[in-house]
Coordinates of C-alpha atoms in Angstrom, one line a residue:
M1 CA 2.1 0.4 10.4
R2 CA 0.3 -1.5 13.1
R3 CA -3.0 -0.1 11.7
A4 CA -2.0 -1.1 8.2
L5 CA -1.4 -4.7 9.5
E6 CA -4.9 -4.7 11.0
L7 CA -6.3 -3.6 7.7
A8 CA -4.3 -6.3 5.9
Q9 CA -5.9 -8.9 8.2
Q10 CA -9.4 -7.5 7.3
G11 CA -8.5 -8.2 3.6
W12 CA -7.4 -11.7 4.5
D13 CA -10.7 -12.3 6.3
L14 CA -12.5 -11.4 3.0
G15 CA -10.2 -13.7 1.0
E16 CA -8.1 -10.9 -0.4
V17 CA -4.3 -10.9 -0.5
P18 CA -3.5 -9.3 2.9
V19 CA -2.0 -5.9 2.2
G20 CA -3.1 -2.8 4.2
A21 CA -2.3 0.9 3.8
V22 CA -2.8 4.0 5.9
I23 CA -2.3 7.7 4.9
V24 CA -1.3 10.1 7.7
K25 CA -1.2 13.9 7.7
D26 CA -0.3 15.9 10.7
N27 CA -0.2 12.8 12.8
E28 CA -3.8 11.9 12.0
I29 CA -5.0 9.0 9.8
I30 CA -6.9 10.5 6.9
G31 CA -7.1 7.4 4.6
E32 CA -7.2 3.7 4.9
G33 CA -7.4 0.7 2.6
F34 CA -6.8 -2.9 2.2
N35 CA -6.6 -5.0 -1.0
Q36 CA -10.0 -5.7 -2.5
P37 CA -9.7 -6.3 -6.2
I38 CA -11.5 -9.6 -5.9
S39 CA -14.5 -8.5 -3.8
S40 CA -14.8 -5.2 -5.7
H41 CA -14.2 -6.6 -9.2
D42 CA -11.7 -3.9 -9.6
P43 CA -8.1 -4.6 -10.6
T44 CA -7.0 -1.2 -9.4
A45 CA -8.3 -1.8 -5.8
H46 CA -4.9 -2.3 -4.3
A47 CA -4.6 -1.2 -0.6
E48 CA -2.6 1.9 -1.6
V49 CA -5.1 3.0 -4.2
V50 CA -8.0 2.4 -1.9
A51 CA -6.3 4.5 0.8
L52 CA -5.5 7.3 -1.7
R53 CA -9.1 7.4 -2.7
D54 CA -10.3 7.6 0.9
A55 CA -7.8 10.3 1.8
S56 CA -8.5 12.3 -1.3
S57 CA -12.3 12.1 -0.7
R58 CA -11.8 13.3 2.9
L59 CA -9.5 16.2 1.9
Q60 CA -11.5 16.9 -1.2
N61 CA -8.3 17.1 -3.1
Y62 CA -6.5 14.6 -5.3
R63 CA -3.1 16.1 -4.2
L64 CA -2.1 14.6 -0.9
V65 CA 0.8 17.0 -0.2
D66 CA 2.6 16.5 3.1
C67 CA 1.1 13.1 3.6
T68 CA 2.8 9.8 4.5
L69 CA 1.6 6.5 3.2
Y70 CA 2.3 3.4 5.3
V71 CA 1.8 0.0 3.5
T72 CA 2.6 -3.5 4.6
I73 CA 4.2 -4.6 1.3
E74 CA 6.4 -2.8 -1.2
P75 CA 4.3 -1.1 -3.9
C76 CA 3.8 -2.4 -7.4
T77 CA 4.2 -0.2 -10.6
M78 CA 0.6 1.0 -10.6
C79 CA 0.7 2.0 -6.9
A80 CA 4.1 3.7 -7.2
G81 CA 2.8 5.8 -10.1
S82 CA -0.3 6.6 -8.1
L83 CA 1.8 7.9 -5.2
V84 CA 3.7 10.2 -7.5
H85 CA 0.5 11.6 -9.1
A86 CA -1.0 12.1 -5.6
R87 CA 2.2 14.0 -4.5
I88 CA 2.6 11.8 -1.4
K89 CA 5.6 13.2 0.5
R90 CA 6.8 9.9 2.1
L91 CA 6.3 6.2 1.7
V92 CA 6.9 3.8 4.5
F93 CA 6.6 0.1 3.7
G94 CA 7.1 -3.1 5.6
A95 CA 8.2 -6.2 3.6
T96 CA 9.8 -6.2 0.2
E97 CA 7.9 -7.8 -2.7
P98 CA 10.5 -9.7 -4.8
K99 CA 7.9 -10.5 -7.6
S100 CA 6.3 -7.2 -8.3
G101 CA 7.8 -4.6 -6.0
V102 CA 9.2 -1.6 -7.8
V103 CA 10.6 0.6 -4.9
G104 CA 13.9 -1.3 -4.6
S105 CA 13.3 -5.0 -5.3
N106 CA 13.1 -5.0 -9.1
D107 CA 13.5 -1.4 -9.9
N108 CA 13.0 2.0 -8.3
A109 CA 10.0 3.5 -10.1
L110 CA 10.0 6.4 -7.7
R111 CA 13.4 7.6 -8.9
L112 CA 12.6 7.7 -12.6
P113 CA 14.2 10.9 -13.9
H114 CA 11.1 12.1 -15.9
F115 CA 8.9 12.3 -12.8
N116 CA 8.4 15.8 -11.5
H117 CA 7.9 14.7 -8.0
S118 CA 10.1 12.6 -5.7
I119 CA 9.0 10.6 -2.6
D120 CA 11.1 9.9 0.5
V121 CA 11.1 6.2 1.2
T122 CA 11.6 4.2 4.4
A123 CA 11.7 0.5 4.0
G124 CA 11.6 -2.4 6.4
V125 CA 9.2 -1.1 9.1
L126 CA 7.8 -4.2 10.9
A127 CA 9.1 -6.1 7.9
E128 CA 9.1 -9.5 9.7
E129 CA 5.4 -9.1 10.7
C130 CA 4.4 -7.9 7.3
S131 CA 6.2 -10.7 5.6
A132 CA 4.9 -13.4 8.0
L133 CA 1.3 -12.3 7.3
M134 CA 1.8 -12.7 3.6
S135 CA 3.6 -16.1 3.9
S136 CA 0.9 -17.4 6.3
F137 CA -1.8 -16.3 3.9
F138 CA -0.3 -18.1 0.9
A139 CA 0.6 -21.2 2.9
A140 CA -3.1 -21.4 4.1
R141 CA -4.2 -21.0 0.5
R142 CA -1.9 -23.8 -0.7
A143 CA -3.1 -26.1 2.1
A144 CA -6.7 -25.4 1.3
R145 CA -6.1 -26.5 -2.4
K146 CA -4.5 -29.7 -1.3
G147 CA -7.0 -30.6 1.3

């Protein structure tokens, strides 16, 4: 999760909402990403999707069986669905996302009965640090608009 926080900071430095994600298999990072929909002009370029693309490219397989995804913020609907399709084994996230999170905050998209794959979830890892990063980013953004 510490590496995911570093990646989230890289996103902030580029003006992106600071979310970072890392995919681990056999105790080795095989994929990384941070939010970049603004800079890449791609609405799907969320940290999780960028990390999935990186890991899939490295493994030469779109199925990421026996992999864990660490992300600083609770995934949205698009990202949760992508994790299911990639067959991620475990999701570990930091802070909840009360506006668009769907792994507990607003719904639990990973537990829909029609999905043929389930994902183990661990929530709240370094939650305070992950939440503080997001809060600081948006506070700085609001201050810049006023000033």
